[in-house]
Coordinates of C-alpha atoms and ligand atoms in Angstrom, one line a residue:
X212 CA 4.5 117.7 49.6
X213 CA 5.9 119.9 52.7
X214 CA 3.7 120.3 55.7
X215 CA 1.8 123.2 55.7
X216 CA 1.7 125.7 58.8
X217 CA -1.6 126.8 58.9
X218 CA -1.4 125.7 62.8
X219 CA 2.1 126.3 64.1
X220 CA 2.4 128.8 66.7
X221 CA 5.0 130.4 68.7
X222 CA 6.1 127.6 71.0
X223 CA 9.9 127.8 71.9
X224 CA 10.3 124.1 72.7
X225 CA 9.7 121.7 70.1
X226 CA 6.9 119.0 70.6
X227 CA 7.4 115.2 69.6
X228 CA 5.6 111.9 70.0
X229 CA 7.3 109.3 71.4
X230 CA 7.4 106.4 68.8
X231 CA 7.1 103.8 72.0
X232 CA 5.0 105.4 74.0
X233 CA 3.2 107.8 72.3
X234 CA 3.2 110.5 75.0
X235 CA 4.0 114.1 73.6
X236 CA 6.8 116.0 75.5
X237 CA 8.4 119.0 75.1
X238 CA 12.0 119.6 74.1
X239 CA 13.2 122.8 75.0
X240 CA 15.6 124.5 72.5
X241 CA 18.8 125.5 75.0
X242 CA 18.6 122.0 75.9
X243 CA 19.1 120.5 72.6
X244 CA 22.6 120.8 71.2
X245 CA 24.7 118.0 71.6
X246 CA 22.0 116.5 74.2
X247 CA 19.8 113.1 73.9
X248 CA 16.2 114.2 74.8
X249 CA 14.6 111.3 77.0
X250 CA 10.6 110.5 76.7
X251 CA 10.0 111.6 80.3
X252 CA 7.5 108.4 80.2
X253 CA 9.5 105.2 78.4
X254 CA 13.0 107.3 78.5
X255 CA 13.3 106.5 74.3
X256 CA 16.0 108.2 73.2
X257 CA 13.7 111.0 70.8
X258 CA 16.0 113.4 69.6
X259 CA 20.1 115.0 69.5
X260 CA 19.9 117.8 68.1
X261 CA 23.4 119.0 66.2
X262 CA 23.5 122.1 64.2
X263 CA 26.5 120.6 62.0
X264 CA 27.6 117.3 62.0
X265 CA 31.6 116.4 60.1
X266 CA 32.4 113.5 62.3
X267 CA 29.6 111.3 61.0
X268 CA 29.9 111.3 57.3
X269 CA 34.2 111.2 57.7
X270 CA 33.3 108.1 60.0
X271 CA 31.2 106.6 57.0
X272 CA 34.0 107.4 54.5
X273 CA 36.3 105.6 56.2
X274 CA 34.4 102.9 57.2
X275 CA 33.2 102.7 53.2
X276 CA 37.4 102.4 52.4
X277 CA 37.7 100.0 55.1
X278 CA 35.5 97.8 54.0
X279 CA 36.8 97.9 50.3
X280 CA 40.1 97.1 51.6
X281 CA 38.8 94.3 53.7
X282 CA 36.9 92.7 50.7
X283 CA 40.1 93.2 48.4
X284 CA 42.8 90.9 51.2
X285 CA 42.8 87.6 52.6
X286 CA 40.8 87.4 55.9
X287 CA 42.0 84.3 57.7
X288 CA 44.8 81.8 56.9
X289 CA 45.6 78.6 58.3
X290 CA 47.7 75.8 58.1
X291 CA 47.3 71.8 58.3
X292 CA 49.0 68.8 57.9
X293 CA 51.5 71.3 55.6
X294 CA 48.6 72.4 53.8
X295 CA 48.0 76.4 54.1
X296 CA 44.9 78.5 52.4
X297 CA 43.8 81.4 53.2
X298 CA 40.4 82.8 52.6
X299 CA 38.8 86.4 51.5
X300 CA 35.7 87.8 53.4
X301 CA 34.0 86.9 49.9
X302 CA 35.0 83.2 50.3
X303 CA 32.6 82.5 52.9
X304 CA 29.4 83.4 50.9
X305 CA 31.5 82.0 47.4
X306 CA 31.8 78.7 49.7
X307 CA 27.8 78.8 50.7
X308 CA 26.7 79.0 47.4
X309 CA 29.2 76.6 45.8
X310 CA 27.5 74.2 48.4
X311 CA 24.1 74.5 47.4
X312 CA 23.3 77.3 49.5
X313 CA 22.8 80.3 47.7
X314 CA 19.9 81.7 49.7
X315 CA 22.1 81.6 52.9
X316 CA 25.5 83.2 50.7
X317 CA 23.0 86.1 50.2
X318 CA 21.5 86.7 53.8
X319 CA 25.5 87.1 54.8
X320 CA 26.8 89.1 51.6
X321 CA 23.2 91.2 52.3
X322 CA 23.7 91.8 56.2
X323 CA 27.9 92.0 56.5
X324 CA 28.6 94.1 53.3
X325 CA 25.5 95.2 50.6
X326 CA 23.2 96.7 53.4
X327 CA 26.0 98.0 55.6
X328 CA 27.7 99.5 52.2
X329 CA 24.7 100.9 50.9
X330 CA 23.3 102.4 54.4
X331 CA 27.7 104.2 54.3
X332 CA 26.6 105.9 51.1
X333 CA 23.4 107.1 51.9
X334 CA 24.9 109.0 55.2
X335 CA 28.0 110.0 52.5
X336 CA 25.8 111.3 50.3
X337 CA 23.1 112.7 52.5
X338 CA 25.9 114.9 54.6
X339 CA 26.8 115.7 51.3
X340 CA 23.8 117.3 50.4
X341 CA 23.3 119.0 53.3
X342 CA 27.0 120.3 52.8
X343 CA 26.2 121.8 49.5
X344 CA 23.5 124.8 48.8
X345 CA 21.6 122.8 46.1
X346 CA 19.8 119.3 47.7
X347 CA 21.0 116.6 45.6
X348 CA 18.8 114.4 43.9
X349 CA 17.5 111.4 46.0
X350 CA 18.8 112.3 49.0
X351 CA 15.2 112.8 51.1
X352 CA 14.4 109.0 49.6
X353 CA 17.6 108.1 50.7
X354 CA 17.0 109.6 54.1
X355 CA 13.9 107.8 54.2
X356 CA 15.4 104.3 53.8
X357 CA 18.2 105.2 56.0
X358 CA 16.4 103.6 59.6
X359 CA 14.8 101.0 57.8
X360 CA 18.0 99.5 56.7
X361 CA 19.7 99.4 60.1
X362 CA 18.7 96.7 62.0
X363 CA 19.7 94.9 59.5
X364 CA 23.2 95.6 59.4
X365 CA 25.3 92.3 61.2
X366 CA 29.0 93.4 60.3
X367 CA 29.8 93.7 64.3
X368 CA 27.7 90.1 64.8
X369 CA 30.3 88.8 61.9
X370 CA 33.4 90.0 63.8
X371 CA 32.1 88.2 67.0
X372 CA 31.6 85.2 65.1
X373 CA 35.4 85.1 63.7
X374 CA 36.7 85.3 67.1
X375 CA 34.2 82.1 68.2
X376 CA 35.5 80.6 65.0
X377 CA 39.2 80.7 65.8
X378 CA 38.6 79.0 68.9
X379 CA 37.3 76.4 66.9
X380 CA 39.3 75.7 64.3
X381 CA 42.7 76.6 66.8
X382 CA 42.5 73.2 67.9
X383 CA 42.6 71.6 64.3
X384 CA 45.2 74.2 62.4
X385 CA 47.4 76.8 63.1
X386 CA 45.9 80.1 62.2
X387 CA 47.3 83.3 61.1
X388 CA 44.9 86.7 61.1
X389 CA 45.3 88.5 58.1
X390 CA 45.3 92.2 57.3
X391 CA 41.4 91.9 56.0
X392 CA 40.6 90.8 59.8
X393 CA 42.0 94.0 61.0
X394 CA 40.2 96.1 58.6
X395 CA 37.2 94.4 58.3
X396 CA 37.2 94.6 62.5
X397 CA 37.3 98.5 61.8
X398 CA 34.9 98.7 59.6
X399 CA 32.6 96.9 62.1
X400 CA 33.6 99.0 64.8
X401 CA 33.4 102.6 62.8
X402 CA 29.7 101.6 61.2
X403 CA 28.8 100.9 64.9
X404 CA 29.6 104.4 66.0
X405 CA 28.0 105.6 63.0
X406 CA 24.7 104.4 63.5
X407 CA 24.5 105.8 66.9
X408 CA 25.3 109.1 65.7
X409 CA 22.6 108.9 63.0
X410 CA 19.3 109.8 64.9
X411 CA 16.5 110.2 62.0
X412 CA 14.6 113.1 63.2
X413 CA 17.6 115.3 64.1
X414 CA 18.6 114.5 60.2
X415 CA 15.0 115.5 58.8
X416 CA 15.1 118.8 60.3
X417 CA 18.2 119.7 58.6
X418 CA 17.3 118.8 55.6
X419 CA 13.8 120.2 55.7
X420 CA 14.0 123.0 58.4
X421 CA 12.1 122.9 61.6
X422 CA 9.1 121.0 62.6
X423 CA 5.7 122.7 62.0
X424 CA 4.0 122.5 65.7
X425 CA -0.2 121.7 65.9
X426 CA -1.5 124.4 67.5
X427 CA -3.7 122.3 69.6
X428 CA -1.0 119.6 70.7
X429 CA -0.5 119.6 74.1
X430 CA 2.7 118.0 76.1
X431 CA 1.9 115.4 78.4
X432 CA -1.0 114.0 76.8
X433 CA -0.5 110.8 74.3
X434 CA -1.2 112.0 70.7
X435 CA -4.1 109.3 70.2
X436 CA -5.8 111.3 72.8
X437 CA -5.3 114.5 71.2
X438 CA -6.9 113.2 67.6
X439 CA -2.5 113.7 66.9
X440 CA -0.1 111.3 65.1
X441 CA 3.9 111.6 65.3
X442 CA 5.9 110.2 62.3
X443 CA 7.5 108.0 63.9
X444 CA 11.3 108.8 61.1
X445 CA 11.0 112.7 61.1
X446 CA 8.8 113.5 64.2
X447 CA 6.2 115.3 62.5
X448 CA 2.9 115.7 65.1
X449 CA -0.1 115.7 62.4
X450 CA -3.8 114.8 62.4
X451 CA -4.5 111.4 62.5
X452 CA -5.9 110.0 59.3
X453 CA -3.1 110.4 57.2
X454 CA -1.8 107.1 55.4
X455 CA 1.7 108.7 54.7
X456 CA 4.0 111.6 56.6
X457 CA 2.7 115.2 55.4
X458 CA 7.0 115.8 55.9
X459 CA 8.8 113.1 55.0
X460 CA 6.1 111.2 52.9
X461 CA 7.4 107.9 55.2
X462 CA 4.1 105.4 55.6
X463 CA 2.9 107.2 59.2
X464 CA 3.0 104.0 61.5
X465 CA -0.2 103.9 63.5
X466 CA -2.1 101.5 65.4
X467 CA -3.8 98.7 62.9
X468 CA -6.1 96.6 64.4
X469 CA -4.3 93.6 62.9
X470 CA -0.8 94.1 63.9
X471 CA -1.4 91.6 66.2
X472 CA -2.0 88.9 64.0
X473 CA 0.9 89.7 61.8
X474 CA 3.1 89.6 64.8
X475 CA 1.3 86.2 65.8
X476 CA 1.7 84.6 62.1
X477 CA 5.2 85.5 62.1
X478 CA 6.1 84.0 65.5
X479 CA 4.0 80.5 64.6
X480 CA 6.2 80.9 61.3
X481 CA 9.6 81.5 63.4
X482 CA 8.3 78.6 65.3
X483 CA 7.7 76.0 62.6
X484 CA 11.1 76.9 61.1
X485 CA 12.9 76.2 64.1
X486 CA 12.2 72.6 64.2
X487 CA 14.4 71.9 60.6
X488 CA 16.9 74.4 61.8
X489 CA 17.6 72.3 65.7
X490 CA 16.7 68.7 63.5
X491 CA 19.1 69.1 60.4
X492 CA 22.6 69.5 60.3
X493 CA 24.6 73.1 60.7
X494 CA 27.3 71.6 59.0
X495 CA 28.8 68.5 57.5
X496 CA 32.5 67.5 58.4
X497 CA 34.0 65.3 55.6
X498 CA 37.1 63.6 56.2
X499 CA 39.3 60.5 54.2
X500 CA 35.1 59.7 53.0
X501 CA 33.8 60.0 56.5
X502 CA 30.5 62.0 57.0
X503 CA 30.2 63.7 60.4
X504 CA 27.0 66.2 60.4
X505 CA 26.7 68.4 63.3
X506 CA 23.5 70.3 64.8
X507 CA 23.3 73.5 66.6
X508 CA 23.3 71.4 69.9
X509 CA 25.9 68.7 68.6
X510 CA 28.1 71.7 68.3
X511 CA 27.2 73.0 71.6
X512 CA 28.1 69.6 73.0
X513 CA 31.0 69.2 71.2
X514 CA 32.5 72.7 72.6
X515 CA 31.6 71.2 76.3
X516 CA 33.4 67.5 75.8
X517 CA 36.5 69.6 74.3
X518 CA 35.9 72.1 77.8
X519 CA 35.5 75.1 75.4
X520 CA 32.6 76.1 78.3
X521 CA 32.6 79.7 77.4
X522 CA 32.1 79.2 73.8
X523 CA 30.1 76.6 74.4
X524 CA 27.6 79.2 76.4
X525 CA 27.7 81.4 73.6
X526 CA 26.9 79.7 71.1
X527 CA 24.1 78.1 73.5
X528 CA 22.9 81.6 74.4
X529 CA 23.0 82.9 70.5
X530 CA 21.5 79.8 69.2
X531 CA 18.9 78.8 71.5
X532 CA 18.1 80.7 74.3
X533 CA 18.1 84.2 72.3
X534 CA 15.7 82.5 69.5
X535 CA 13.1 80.9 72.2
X536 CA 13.8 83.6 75.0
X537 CA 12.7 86.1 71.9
X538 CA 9.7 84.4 70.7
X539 CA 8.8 84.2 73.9
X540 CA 8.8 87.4 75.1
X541 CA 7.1 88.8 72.0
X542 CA 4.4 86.5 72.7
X543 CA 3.9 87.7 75.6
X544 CA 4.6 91.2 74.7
X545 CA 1.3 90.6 72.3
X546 CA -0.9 89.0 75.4
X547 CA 0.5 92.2 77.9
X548 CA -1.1 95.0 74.6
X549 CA -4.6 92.8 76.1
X550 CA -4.5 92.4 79.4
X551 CA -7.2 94.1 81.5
X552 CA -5.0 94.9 85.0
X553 CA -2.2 97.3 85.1
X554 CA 1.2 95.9 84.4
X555 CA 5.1 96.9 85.6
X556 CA 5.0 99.1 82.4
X557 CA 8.8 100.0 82.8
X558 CA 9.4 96.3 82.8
X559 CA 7.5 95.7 79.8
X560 CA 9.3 98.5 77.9
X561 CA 12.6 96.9 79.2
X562 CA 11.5 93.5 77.8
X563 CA 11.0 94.9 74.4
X564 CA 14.2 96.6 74.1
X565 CA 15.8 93.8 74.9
X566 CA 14.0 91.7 72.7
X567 CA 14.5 94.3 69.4
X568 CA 18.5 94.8 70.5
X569 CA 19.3 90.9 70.7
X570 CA 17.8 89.5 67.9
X571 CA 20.3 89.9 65.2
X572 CA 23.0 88.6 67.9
X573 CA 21.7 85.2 67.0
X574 CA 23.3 85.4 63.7
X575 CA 26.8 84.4 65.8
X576 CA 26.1 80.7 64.5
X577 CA 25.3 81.2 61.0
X578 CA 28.8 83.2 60.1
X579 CA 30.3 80.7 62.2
X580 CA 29.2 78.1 59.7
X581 CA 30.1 81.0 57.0
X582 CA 33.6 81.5 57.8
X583 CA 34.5 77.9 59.0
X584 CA 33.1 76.4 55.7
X585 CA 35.0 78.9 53.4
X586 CA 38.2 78.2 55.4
X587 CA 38.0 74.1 55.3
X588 CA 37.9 73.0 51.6
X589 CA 40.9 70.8 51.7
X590 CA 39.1 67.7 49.2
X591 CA 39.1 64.4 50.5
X592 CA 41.2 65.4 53.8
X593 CA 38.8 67.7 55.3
X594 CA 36.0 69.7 53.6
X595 CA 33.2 70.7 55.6
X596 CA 29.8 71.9 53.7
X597 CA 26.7 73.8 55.6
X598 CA 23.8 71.8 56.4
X599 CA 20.3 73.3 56.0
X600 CA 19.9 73.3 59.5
X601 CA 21.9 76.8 59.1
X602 CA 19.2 78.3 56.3
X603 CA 16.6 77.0 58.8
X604 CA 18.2 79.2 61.8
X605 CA 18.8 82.1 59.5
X606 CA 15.1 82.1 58.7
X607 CA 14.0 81.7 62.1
X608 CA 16.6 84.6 62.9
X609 CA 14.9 86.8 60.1
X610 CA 11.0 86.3 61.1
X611 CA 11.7 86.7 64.7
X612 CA 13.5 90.0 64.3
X613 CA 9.9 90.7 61.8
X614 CA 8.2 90.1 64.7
X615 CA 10.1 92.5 66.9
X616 CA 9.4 95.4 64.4
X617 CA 6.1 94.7 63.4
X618 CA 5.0 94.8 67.1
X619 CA 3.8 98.3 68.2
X620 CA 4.7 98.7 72.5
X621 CA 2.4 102.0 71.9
X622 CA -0.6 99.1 71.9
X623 CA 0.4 98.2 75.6
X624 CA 0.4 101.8 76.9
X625 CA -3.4 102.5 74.7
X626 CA -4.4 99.3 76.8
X627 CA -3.1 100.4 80.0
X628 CA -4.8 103.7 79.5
X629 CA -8.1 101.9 79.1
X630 CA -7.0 99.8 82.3
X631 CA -6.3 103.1 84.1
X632 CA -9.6 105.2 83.0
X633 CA -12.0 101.6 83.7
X634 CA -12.9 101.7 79.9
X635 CA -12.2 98.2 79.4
X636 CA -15.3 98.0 77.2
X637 CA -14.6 100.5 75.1
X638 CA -13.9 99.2 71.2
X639 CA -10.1 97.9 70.4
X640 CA -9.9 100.1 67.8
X641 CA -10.5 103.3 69.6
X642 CA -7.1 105.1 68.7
X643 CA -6.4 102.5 65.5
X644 CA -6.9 104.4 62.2
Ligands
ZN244 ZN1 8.0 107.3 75.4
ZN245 ZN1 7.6 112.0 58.6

């Protein structure tokens, strides 16, 4: 169903709700081409507007071919004792899986190639339909699925891990990069620049025309206070009560009184599974029949006794720091949306940005374990098997970043307007649906 316009009036700028803040600000048309629009509160990046956009979907097609290409050639080959193998990008997760670890062969095939892959086509065919007169069919669901799939996208995490790996496995073979570690570096690199070209509510106006504008919405007032809510994937200001988008039909993300607790269960569950993931093994090193398991910290250690200090640090900082530092900070992110004295709110809003960008970065030690087991299968001389310390990490990895989304920085700004205006009695879910 398309918004109706019984209220739209003639406003030249165009008013949004910031989806962190949820102050409502005014973006003036002449400033729009080509140009990020800034909250004037948080500084969120809200909208670019472009009237015609070729780069993006000729970026996807190429990074689409890539990507084929880099799934077709060897990635990585190496050479021991006058042994050589080399090993495909599909090897790594083959190797997971052969090992008893097909949960784990799927969170990498998922995150470096399926969701990547599928989020290229949707911009392909998307741009495609926006090209063309007639809309083609799917492509508003598409367009709806687009943001949700992007934080889960890890192929530049995977191309950070390969260059940890070689400096691990350097000192046990003589490697060779293949043409697949080229292209697959590419791809990385041109879905990168894709994604920050894609801005969601830029997209939904061309394919659905200009936003319809409340008559009573006001810039520089947060929509809860005007009775507004903005969809938070095509920017749509509408009355609050709606369960789903009157534009873009996208579930309208409002303040639930029990987002809290989600974000809470999810951290205890992050928690809990990040005792098996620093207890059990990462990986197994076999060699002539002898067993050598290895944990997150053994590895770290390891790295230090061979003075491999900068690797060392990174695989510290992905492995540890990032997971606790994260839970941590959502945590405290949760107690901040209920504190009852006014808070550093450009810190806070720093904290959480931080916290949603570096989450996925903690993947580094997983495809570590990926690429390293699919490279050393070499029998009773050296073969080296993933422990389930890695499907551990990858789950504490997965609920953290959960957590990150779930949590709603628009509760810490509804708190510290009840701070500011001395209404601290006034019910929690004033604002909430
Ligand atoms: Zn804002
Ligand atoms: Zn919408």
């Amino acid at each position: 169903m398309s918004a109706s316009r019984p209220d739209s009036n003639d406003r030249p700028g165009l008013l949004l709700a910031c989806p962190e803040c949820d102050l409502v600000s005014e973006i003036v048309p002449h400033q729009q081409e080509g140009r990020w629009h800034l909250c004037p509160r948080c500084h969120h990046a809200l909208l670019r507007q472009a009237r015609s956009d070729q780069l993006t979907p000729a970026l996807a097609v190429t990074a689409l071919i890539l990507l084929l290409l880099s799934l077709l050639f060897p990635y990585i080959a190496f050479e021991r004792g006058g042994i050589e193998r080399a090993m495909t990008v599909a090897d790594a997760a083959n190797e997971l899986a052969m090992h008893h670890h097909p949960l784990l062969s799927v969170v990498v095939v998922a995150t470096i190639v399926v969701i990547p892959a599928l989020y290229l086509l949707a911009v392909c065919i998307i741009h495609l339909s926006l090209a063309s007169q007639a809309r083609l069919p799917g492509s508003l669901w598409l367009a709806r699925w687009l943001p949700r799939l992007q934080p889960w996208m890890m192929a530049d995490v995977f191309a950070i891990a390969a260059l940890v790996s070689l400096v691990k496995i350097i000192a046990m073979a003589h490697i060779q990069l293949l043409s697949a570690f080229w292209t697959f570096t590419g791809y990385a690199v041109l879905l990168l620049v894709t994604v920050t070209r894609m801005n969601t509510i830029a997209l939904w106006q061309r394919l659905l025309g200009p936003l319809d504008q409340p008559a009573r919405a006001r810039a520089g007032l947060m929509a809860v206070e005007q009775g507004l809510v903005g969809c938070s994937w095509c920017g749509q200001l509408q009355q609050r009560g709606h369960q789903h988008c009157l534009r873009c039909r996208s579930r309208l993300r409002q303040r639930h009184p029990f987002t809290l607790q989600r974000v809470w269960a999810l951290l205890v569950t992050a928690m809990l599974c990040s005792l098996p993931a620093h207890l059990y093994p990462i990986m197994v090193t076999t060699s002539l029949g002898q067993s050598d398991p290895a944990t997150i910290i053994g590895g770290v250690l390891l790295f230090i006794d061979h003075g491999d200090w900068p690797i060392a640090l990174i695989i510290f900082a992905a492995s540890v720091l990032i997971p606790f530092g994260k839970i941590i900070a959502i945590a405290w992110l949760c107690i901040a949306s209920r504190r009852r004295r006014s808070l550093d709110m450009a810190g806070q809003m720093r904290l959480y940005r931080i916290t949603e960008w570096v989450g996925r970065w903690s993947m580094i030690d997983v495809f570590v374990v990926a690429i390293i087991v699919g490279l050393f299968q070499l029998g009773n001389i050296l073969t080296i098997t993933p422990g389930y310390g890695g499907l551990a990490f990858s789950a504490v990895v997965i609920f953290t970043m959960l957590a990150a989304h779930q949590f709603d920085p628009r509760l810490i700004w509804d708190q510290q307007r009840r701070v500011a205006a001395g209404r601290l009695d006034a019910p929690l879910a004033e604002g909430y649906r």
